[in-house]
């Protein structure tokens, strides 16, 4: 009895020690098992999607292409096919299938290889989502032991549904697709909830060796993928989920050939059509949320871009390059915006994003300072707008197109001619240089530059006091330039180019949303905007033919030596800027027209073309874009004339007011109306004014 008692005590103590050791070992290996909140599917690395304003995918950005979805949105067929293939005892094992594990060990020892897998789905979740990368890749006994213990512990903490959801959202299916949703989209262009038996069984076989079973790879990889699919189908037959005849019919279908054909038709990931816009969005999101959120956060970035409008803009930029290729043009750009709030509808940064010889990846729309360019005579709107605002001139004022020497410097016009004294309206429509130079000189550069900056153009001006500034040689952002023009269009409000409508995280929480009314600032009067718009109707009537019958306003710009030509303008609901030019990758200009650069050294960046005016861009790019756009969109109504804009009769002699017999012109009420009667302000050398006989006072005034 004494011996038995001692033996019982020893056995009990041994059991207690063993139990304690077991608990200690489990605690050591499983004590740091993260909570379900830490490894739940929603916290997996996910793909960020950039979509256009209508929800169409523009680009997916990821380190691992993954979209997490709940188990309820993953086809039951894929769930069954995965379990049948990877872990048939999934719903009854404790996280480790010891029978299968022993069979795998014996096979590996007898065959001197590790081809026979013994891991359950739970073990694979541990390996993929719990162990760190270096530990998961190690082949030590301690790592395997830790994996087994953690799998057992995971089964105690989480439900089978939670484990399966984690697995189906994290597993690698090859071709950059992680998780069932990304795999379904990558291979079959459907959602995971829509998979058929054929599609589900094909996907279920890929995780075993995704780099080997690649249907989009070499012929050998395609053959291996099909052979693996056959194995999976046989497994489904073995467990009774499919009949033998059904499996044979699936395997004999054209699933694989259709899948490969569809893959070949998908455009490259970084599509050239939207590449500049995507770069712009990537830069914006990185600055606001960081690189990790961009590539791993599963963001949905709903942009302002309209893909149909983008394709149209790209079409006409390329067309313009082809039309003027013989004049040395090799690239161009176009930006399309909503003038009321700055939403970017289309952004074509160059004629060919992939063409390094034209510096194709530089965005010539100027959302990055690298793409800023001279804007030529389209700058003159700031000169005239500032002068009109200050009441220094009116649309009827006669401006000097006669005297070439200003401040000791001699200037000429694009045609080498002089028209004497002409109205501001005529000077702007014909883009005469001397009237703009004299106006700039008389009002002062500080007034003009302040007006321009107030409209939202941030570019510094090299020499504000130099009258040649009005000819637009300073480099500006096309985007800011177009936004500034938009203030004339939208009633006087400053807008800035904006490309993001909404950003949501992977759970659907809105991180930011664009509010068009937020920070809305009036920078010019609606009356000035209307007068400027009416003046800018002149170039359209003069050069763009049929567009003149519609509410269209615009202005051309040509830089010195034809290093760039632009046409910029708007309708009541669309603002558009387009440009054509020649750019070389290296320091040397190879357009064949470098000799035209007489006042500056030509370079690859400042490379002259043959004669190419902004009006050429208007006719060949800007106009056909608008015509095609409005062939599928309703033309808006004309701008409404504000109460502060009045019509007065003026005479052609000097722009003074007259009771009758003159012509009607619009003016800013009060500050911008003509202040002198017709004949009181003759220009130098003009013959004295003689009133027409019909304007002479009558002896007996008519009662009318």
mmCIF file of C-alpha atoms in Angstrom, residues 274-522:
data_model
loop_
_atom_site.group_PDB
_atom_site.id
_atom_site.type_symbol
_atom_site.label_atom_id
_atom_site.label_comp_id
_atom_site.label_asym_id
_atom_site.label_seq_id
_atom_site.Cartn_x
_atom_site.Cartn_y
_atom_site.Cartn_z
ATOM 1 C CA UNK A 274 -4.771 57.814 -68.736
ATOM 2 C CA UNK A 275 -1.128 57.523 -67.661
ATOM 3 C CA UNK A 276 -0.549 61.226 -66.978
ATOM 4 C CA UNK A 277 -3.782 61.465 -65.025
ATOM 5 C CA UNK A 278 -2.898 58.391 -62.963
ATOM 6 C CA UNK A 279 0.504 59.912 -62.151
ATOM 7 C CA UNK A 280 -1.299 63.053 -60.980
ATOM 8 C CA UNK A 281 -3.667 61.043 -58.760
ATOM 9 C CA UNK A 282 -0.834 58.902 -57.340
ATOM 10 C CA UNK A 283 1.103 62.023 -56.368
ATOM 11 C CA UNK A 284 -1.981 63.544 -54.733
ATOM 12 C CA UNK A 285 -2.855 60.431 -52.698
ATOM 13 C CA UNK A 286 0.751 59.862 -51.599
ATOM 14 C CA UNK A 287 0.935 63.396 -50.243
ATOM 15 C CA UNK A 288 -2.340 63.097 -48.331
ATOM 16 C CA UNK A 289 -2.344 59.487 -47.130
ATOM 17 C CA UNK A 290 1.115 58.032 -47.717
ATOM 18 C CA UNK A 291 2.474 55.307 -49.955
ATOM 19 C CA UNK A 292 1.325 52.398 -47.804
ATOM 20 C CA UNK A 293 -2.299 53.541 -47.912
ATOM 21 C CA UNK A 294 -2.008 54.003 -51.666
ATOM 22 C CA UNK A 295 -0.704 50.525 -52.455
ATOM 23 C CA UNK A 296 -2.089 48.469 -49.549
ATOM 24 C CA UNK A 297 -5.076 50.325 -48.132
ATOM 25 C CA UNK A 298 -7.810 49.151 -50.475
ATOM 26 C CA UNK A 299 -8.849 52.730 -51.233
ATOM 27 C CA UNK A 300 -11.422 53.554 -53.858
ATOM 28 C CA UNK A 301 -10.509 56.852 -55.489
ATOM 29 C CA UNK A 302 -13.416 58.207 -57.495
ATOM 30 C CA UNK A 303 -11.966 60.793 -59.819
ATOM 31 C CA UNK A 304 -13.427 63.608 -61.892
ATOM 32 C CA UNK A 305 -12.184 62.051 -65.143
ATOM 33 C CA UNK A 306 -14.668 61.005 -67.803
ATOM 34 C CA UNK A 307 -13.095 58.186 -69.824
ATOM 35 C CA UNK A 308 -15.135 58.923 -72.947
ATOM 36 C CA UNK A 309 -14.032 62.563 -72.917
ATOM 37 C CA UNK A 310 -10.452 61.452 -72.221
ATOM 38 C CA UNK A 311 -10.459 59.203 -75.278
ATOM 39 C CA UNK A 312 -11.837 62.029 -77.393
ATOM 40 C CA UNK A 313 -9.156 64.472 -76.203
ATOM 41 C CA UNK A 314 -6.412 61.924 -76.852
ATOM 42 C CA UNK A 315 -7.771 61.290 -80.339
ATOM 43 C CA UNK A 316 -7.627 64.953 -81.375
ATOM 44 C CA UNK A 317 -4.202 65.638 -79.865
ATOM 45 C CA UNK A 318 -2.781 62.736 -81.859
ATOM 46 C CA UNK A 319 -4.637 63.949 -84.940
ATOM 47 C CA UNK A 320 -3.137 67.419 -84.608
ATOM 48 C CA UNK A 321 0.359 65.962 -84.316
ATOM 49 C CA UNK A 322 -0.179 63.981 -87.510
ATOM 50 C CA UNK A 323 -1.614 66.970 -89.404
ATOM 51 C CA UNK A 324 1.348 69.207 -88.603
ATOM 52 C CA UNK A 325 4.122 66.622 -88.496
ATOM 53 C CA UNK A 326 5.619 68.122 -91.657
ATOM 54 C CA UNK A 327 5.946 71.417 -89.797
ATOM 55 C CA UNK A 328 7.987 69.720 -87.084
ATOM 56 C CA UNK A 329 5.230 69.029 -84.548
ATOM 57 C CA UNK A 330 5.798 65.833 -82.555
ATOM 58 C CA UNK A 331 3.710 66.238 -79.402
ATOM 59 C CA UNK A 332 0.852 68.126 -77.829
ATOM 60 C CA UNK A 333 -1.498 68.280 -74.868
ATOM 61 C CA UNK A 334 -5.113 68.927 -73.924
ATOM 62 C CA UNK A 335 -6.894 69.667 -70.673
ATOM 63 C CA UNK A 336 -10.687 69.668 -70.291
ATOM 64 C CA UNK A 337 -12.354 71.048 -67.170
ATOM 65 C CA UNK A 338 -15.717 71.946 -65.735
ATOM 66 C CA UNK A 339 -15.392 75.755 -65.562
ATOM 67 C CA UNK A 340 -17.780 76.084 -62.635
ATOM 68 C CA UNK A 341 -15.698 74.063 -60.149
ATOM 69 C CA UNK A 342 -12.397 72.996 -61.781
ATOM 70 C CA UNK A 343 -13.202 69.293 -62.121
ATOM 71 C CA UNK A 344 -10.753 67.752 -64.608
ATOM 72 C CA UNK A 345 -12.712 65.804 -67.227
ATOM 73 C CA UNK A 346 -9.765 64.918 -69.485
ATOM 74 C CA UNK A 347 -5.992 65.249 -69.216
ATOM 75 C CA UNK A 348 -3.701 64.419 -72.140
ATOM 76 C CA UNK A 349 -0.182 65.300 -71.025
ATOM 77 C CA UNK A 350 1.625 64.419 -74.262
ATOM 78 C CA UNK A 351 1.013 62.725 -77.578
ATOM 79 C CA UNK A 352 2.664 59.493 -76.372
ATOM 80 C CA UNK A 353 3.368 58.756 -72.703
ATOM 81 C CA UNK A 354 5.705 55.874 -73.558
ATOM 82 C CA UNK A 355 7.823 57.846 -76.057
ATOM 83 C CA UNK A 356 10.994 58.965 -74.298
ATOM 84 C CA UNK A 357 12.264 60.791 -77.387
ATOM 85 C CA UNK A 358 9.569 63.471 -76.896
ATOM 86 C CA UNK A 359 9.871 63.409 -73.077
ATOM 87 C CA UNK A 360 6.444 61.799 -73.168
ATOM 88 C CA UNK A 361 6.111 61.319 -69.425
ATOM 89 C CA UNK A 362 6.344 65.053 -68.715
ATOM 90 C CA UNK A 363 2.800 66.306 -68.271
ATOM 91 C CA UNK A 364 2.433 69.317 -70.572
ATOM 92 C CA UNK A 365 -0.893 70.275 -68.986
ATOM 93 C CA UNK A 366 1.267 71.795 -66.275
ATOM 94 C CA UNK A 367 -0.109 70.140 -63.153
ATOM 95 C CA UNK A 368 3.599 69.663 -62.434
ATOM 96 C CA UNK A 369 5.950 72.666 -62.936
ATOM 97 C CA UNK A 370 8.084 70.497 -65.226
ATOM 98 C CA UNK A 371 5.395 70.911 -67.859
ATOM 99 C CA UNK A 372 4.977 74.690 -67.685
ATOM 100 C CA UNK A 373 5.285 76.427 -71.052
ATOM 101 C CA UNK A 374 4.938 79.867 -72.607
ATOM 102 C CA UNK A 375 1.332 80.677 -73.581
ATOM 103 C CA UNK A 376 1.878 83.377 -76.220
ATOM 104 C CA UNK A 377 -0.888 85.876 -76.918
ATOM 105 C CA UNK A 378 -3.400 83.995 -74.777
ATOM 106 C CA UNK A 379 -1.752 85.988 -71.953
ATOM 107 C CA UNK A 380 -3.277 89.190 -73.359
ATOM 108 C CA UNK A 381 -6.591 88.518 -71.603
ATOM 109 C CA UNK A 382 -4.907 89.432 -68.311
ATOM 110 C CA UNK A 383 -3.669 92.719 -69.782
ATOM 111 C CA UNK A 384 -7.072 93.680 -71.153
ATOM 112 C CA UNK A 385 -9.036 92.255 -68.222
ATOM 113 C CA UNK A 386 -7.069 94.295 -65.684
ATOM 114 C CA UNK A 387 -7.435 97.455 -67.763
ATOM 115 C CA UNK A 388 -11.194 96.952 -68.194
ATOM 116 C CA UNK A 389 -11.620 96.263 -64.480
ATOM 117 C CA UNK A 390 -9.828 99.502 -63.609
ATOM 118 C CA UNK A 391 -11.888 101.517 -66.097
ATOM 119 C CA UNK A 392 -8.778 102.474 -68.079
ATOM 120 C CA UNK A 393 -10.261 101.191 -71.333
ATOM 121 C CA UNK A 394 -13.561 100.010 -72.743
ATOM 122 C CA UNK A 395 -14.249 97.491 -75.499
ATOM 123 C CA UNK A 396 -14.667 100.480 -77.838
ATOM 124 C CA UNK A 397 -11.414 102.241 -76.863
ATOM 125 C CA UNK A 398 -9.073 102.833 -79.791
ATOM 126 C CA UNK A 399 -5.648 101.301 -79.170
ATOM 127 C CA UNK A 400 -2.345 102.030 -80.840
ATOM 128 C CA UNK A 401 -1.428 99.609 -83.605
ATOM 129 C CA UNK A 402 0.712 102.200 -85.288
ATOM 130 C CA UNK A 403 3.755 103.038 -83.180
ATOM 131 C CA UNK A 404 6.333 100.243 -82.954
ATOM 132 C CA UNK A 405 8.772 101.748 -80.437
ATOM 133 C CA UNK A 406 7.742 101.416 -76.813
ATOM 134 C CA UNK A 407 10.122 102.410 -74.021
ATOM 135 C CA UNK A 408 13.056 102.464 -76.398
ATOM 136 C CA UNK A 409 12.384 98.951 -77.706
ATOM 137 C CA UNK A 410 11.049 98.164 -81.151
ATOM 138 C CA UNK A 411 8.279 95.609 -81.588
ATOM 139 C CA UNK A 412 6.485 94.104 -84.552
ATOM 140 C CA UNK A 413 3.369 92.070 -85.106
ATOM 141 C CA UNK A 414 2.904 88.571 -86.449
ATOM 142 C CA UNK A 415 2.170 89.881 -89.947
ATOM 143 C CA UNK A 416 4.611 92.823 -89.913
ATOM 144 C CA UNK A 417 1.748 95.261 -90.588
ATOM 145 C CA UNK A 418 0.180 98.211 -88.773
ATOM 146 C CA UNK A 419 -3.543 98.955 -88.657
ATOM 147 C CA UNK A 420 -3.365 102.401 -87.108
ATOM 148 C CA UNK A 421 -5.745 102.806 -84.178
ATOM 149 C CA UNK A 422 -8.242 99.992 -83.704
ATOM 150 C CA UNK A 423 -10.788 99.126 -81.036
ATOM 151 C CA UNK A 424 -9.890 96.867 -78.168
ATOM 152 C CA UNK A 425 -12.458 94.382 -79.448
ATOM 153 C CA UNK A 426 -10.760 94.222 -82.846
ATOM 154 C CA UNK A 427 -7.267 94.122 -81.321
ATOM 155 C CA UNK A 428 -8.150 91.124 -79.166
ATOM 156 C CA UNK A 429 -9.995 89.256 -81.919
ATOM 157 C CA UNK A 430 -7.064 89.664 -84.328
ATOM 158 C CA UNK A 431 -4.486 89.157 -81.566
ATOM 159 C CA UNK A 432 -2.587 92.328 -82.509
ATOM 160 C CA UNK A 433 0.603 92.775 -80.496
ATOM 161 C CA UNK A 434 1.127 96.547 -80.446
ATOM 162 C CA UNK A 435 -2.270 97.402 -78.882
ATOM 163 C CA UNK A 436 -1.628 94.881 -76.097
ATOM 164 C CA UNK A 437 1.912 96.215 -75.568
ATOM 165 C CA UNK A 438 0.730 99.829 -75.345
ATOM 166 C CA UNK A 439 -2.105 98.871 -72.977
ATOM 167 C CA UNK A 440 0.315 96.943 -70.745
ATOM 168 C CA UNK A 441 2.697 99.904 -70.777
ATOM 169 C CA UNK A 442 0.036 102.428 -69.808
ATOM 170 C CA UNK A 443 -1.544 100.429 -66.975
ATOM 171 C CA UNK A 444 1.678 98.996 -65.527
ATOM 172 C CA UNK A 445 2.818 95.401 -65.125
ATOM 173 C CA UNK A 446 2.034 95.179 -61.425
ATOM 174 C CA UNK A 447 -1.672 95.675 -62.118
ATOM 175 C CA UNK A 448 -1.677 92.931 -64.763
ATOM 176 C CA UNK A 449 0.317 90.431 -62.715
ATOM 177 C CA UNK A 450 -1.852 91.057 -59.657
ATOM 178 C CA UNK A 451 -4.970 90.477 -61.758
ATOM 179 C CA UNK A 452 -3.534 87.227 -63.131
ATOM 180 C CA UNK A 453 -2.490 85.942 -59.705
ATOM 181 C CA UNK A 454 -5.900 86.829 -58.297
ATOM 182 C CA UNK A 455 -7.461 84.556 -60.909
ATOM 183 C CA UNK A 456 -5.300 81.678 -59.651
ATOM 184 C CA UNK A 457 -2.184 81.621 -61.869
ATOM 185 C CA UNK A 458 0.701 81.120 -59.427
ATOM 186 C CA UNK A 459 3.642 81.324 -61.848
ATOM 187 C CA UNK A 460 6.193 84.042 -61.105
ATOM 188 C CA UNK A 461 6.684 86.646 -63.833
ATOM 189 C CA UNK A 462 10.312 87.200 -64.760
ATOM 190 C CA UNK A 463 10.062 90.935 -65.454
ATOM 191 C CA UNK A 464 6.636 92.403 -64.604
ATOM 192 C CA UNK A 465 7.684 95.856 -65.777
ATOM 193 C CA UNK A 466 8.752 94.619 -69.191
ATOM 194 C CA UNK A 467 5.952 95.269 -71.669
ATOM 195 C CA UNK A 468 6.846 92.089 -73.614
ATOM 196 C CA UNK A 469 5.351 90.139 -70.716
ATOM 197 C CA UNK A 470 1.951 90.606 -72.354
ATOM 198 C CA UNK A 471 3.158 88.473 -75.283
ATOM 199 C CA UNK A 472 3.237 85.422 -73.012
ATOM 200 C CA UNK A 473 6.867 84.282 -72.972
ATOM 201 C CA UNK A 474 6.774 83.395 -69.252
ATOM 202 C CA UNK A 475 6.147 79.714 -68.515
ATOM 203 C CA UNK A 476 2.697 79.082 -67.037
ATOM 204 C CA UNK A 477 0.754 76.014 -66.015
ATOM 205 C CA UNK A 478 -1.800 75.198 -68.702
ATOM 206 C CA UNK A 479 -4.082 73.926 -65.920
ATOM 207 C CA UNK A 480 -3.916 77.187 -63.952
ATOM 208 C CA UNK A 481 -4.218 79.209 -67.152
ATOM 209 C CA UNK A 482 -7.407 77.351 -68.076
ATOM 210 C CA UNK A 483 -8.757 77.706 -64.530
ATOM 211 C CA UNK A 484 -8.142 81.471 -64.716
ATOM 212 C CA UNK A 485 -10.067 81.696 -67.989
ATOM 213 C CA UNK A 486 -12.862 79.785 -66.261
ATOM 214 C CA UNK A 487 -13.485 82.767 -63.961
ATOM 215 C CA UNK A 488 -14.660 84.741 -67.009
ATOM 216 C CA UNK A 489 -17.007 81.854 -67.790
ATOM 217 C CA UNK A 490 -18.492 81.037 -64.389
ATOM 218 C CA UNK A 491 -19.545 84.444 -63.114
ATOM 219 C CA UNK A 492 -16.240 85.557 -61.631
ATOM 220 C CA UNK A 493 -15.284 82.721 -59.261
ATOM 221 C CA UNK A 494 -11.732 81.470 -58.869
ATOM 222 C CA UNK A 495 -11.434 77.737 -59.392
ATOM 223 C CA UNK A 496 -8.471 75.383 -59.216
ATOM 224 C CA UNK A 497 -7.939 72.177 -61.182
ATOM 225 C CA UNK A 498 -9.327 69.315 -59.105
ATOM 226 C CA UNK A 499 -9.188 65.617 -59.935
ATOM 227 C CA UNK A 500 -10.731 63.703 -56.990
ATOM 228 C CA UNK A 501 -14.433 63.501 -56.218
ATOM 229 C CA UNK A 502 -14.249 61.047 -53.329
ATOM 230 C CA UNK A 503 -11.859 58.739 -51.467
ATOM 231 C CA UNK A 504 -13.192 55.796 -49.451
ATOM 232 C CA UNK A 505 -11.292 53.197 -47.451
ATOM 233 C CA UNK A 506 -11.688 49.428 -47.698
ATOM 234 C CA UNK A 507 -14.680 49.468 -45.356
ATOM 235 C CA UNK A 508 -16.481 52.109 -47.394
ATOM 236 C CA UNK A 509 -15.794 54.955 -44.954
ATOM 237 C CA UNK A 510 -15.502 58.291 -46.799
ATOM 238 C CA UNK A 511 -12.108 59.861 -46.158
ATOM 239 C CA UNK A 512 -12.722 62.933 -48.298
ATOM 240 C CA UNK A 513 -15.338 64.240 -50.685
ATOM 241 C CA UNK A 514 -15.106 67.195 -53.024
ATOM 242 C CA UNK A 515 -17.410 70.077 -52.150
ATOM 243 C CA UNK A 516 -17.589 72.442 -55.143
ATOM 244 C CA UNK A 517 -18.943 75.240 -52.964
ATOM 245 C CA UNK A 518 -16.292 75.068 -50.252
ATOM 246 C CA UNK A 519 -13.969 78.051 -50.322
ATOM 247 C CA UNK A 520 -15.732 79.505 -53.341
ATOM 248 C CA UNK A 521 -14.264 82.996 -53.795
ATOM 249 C CA UNK A 522 -15.446 85.705 -56.150
#
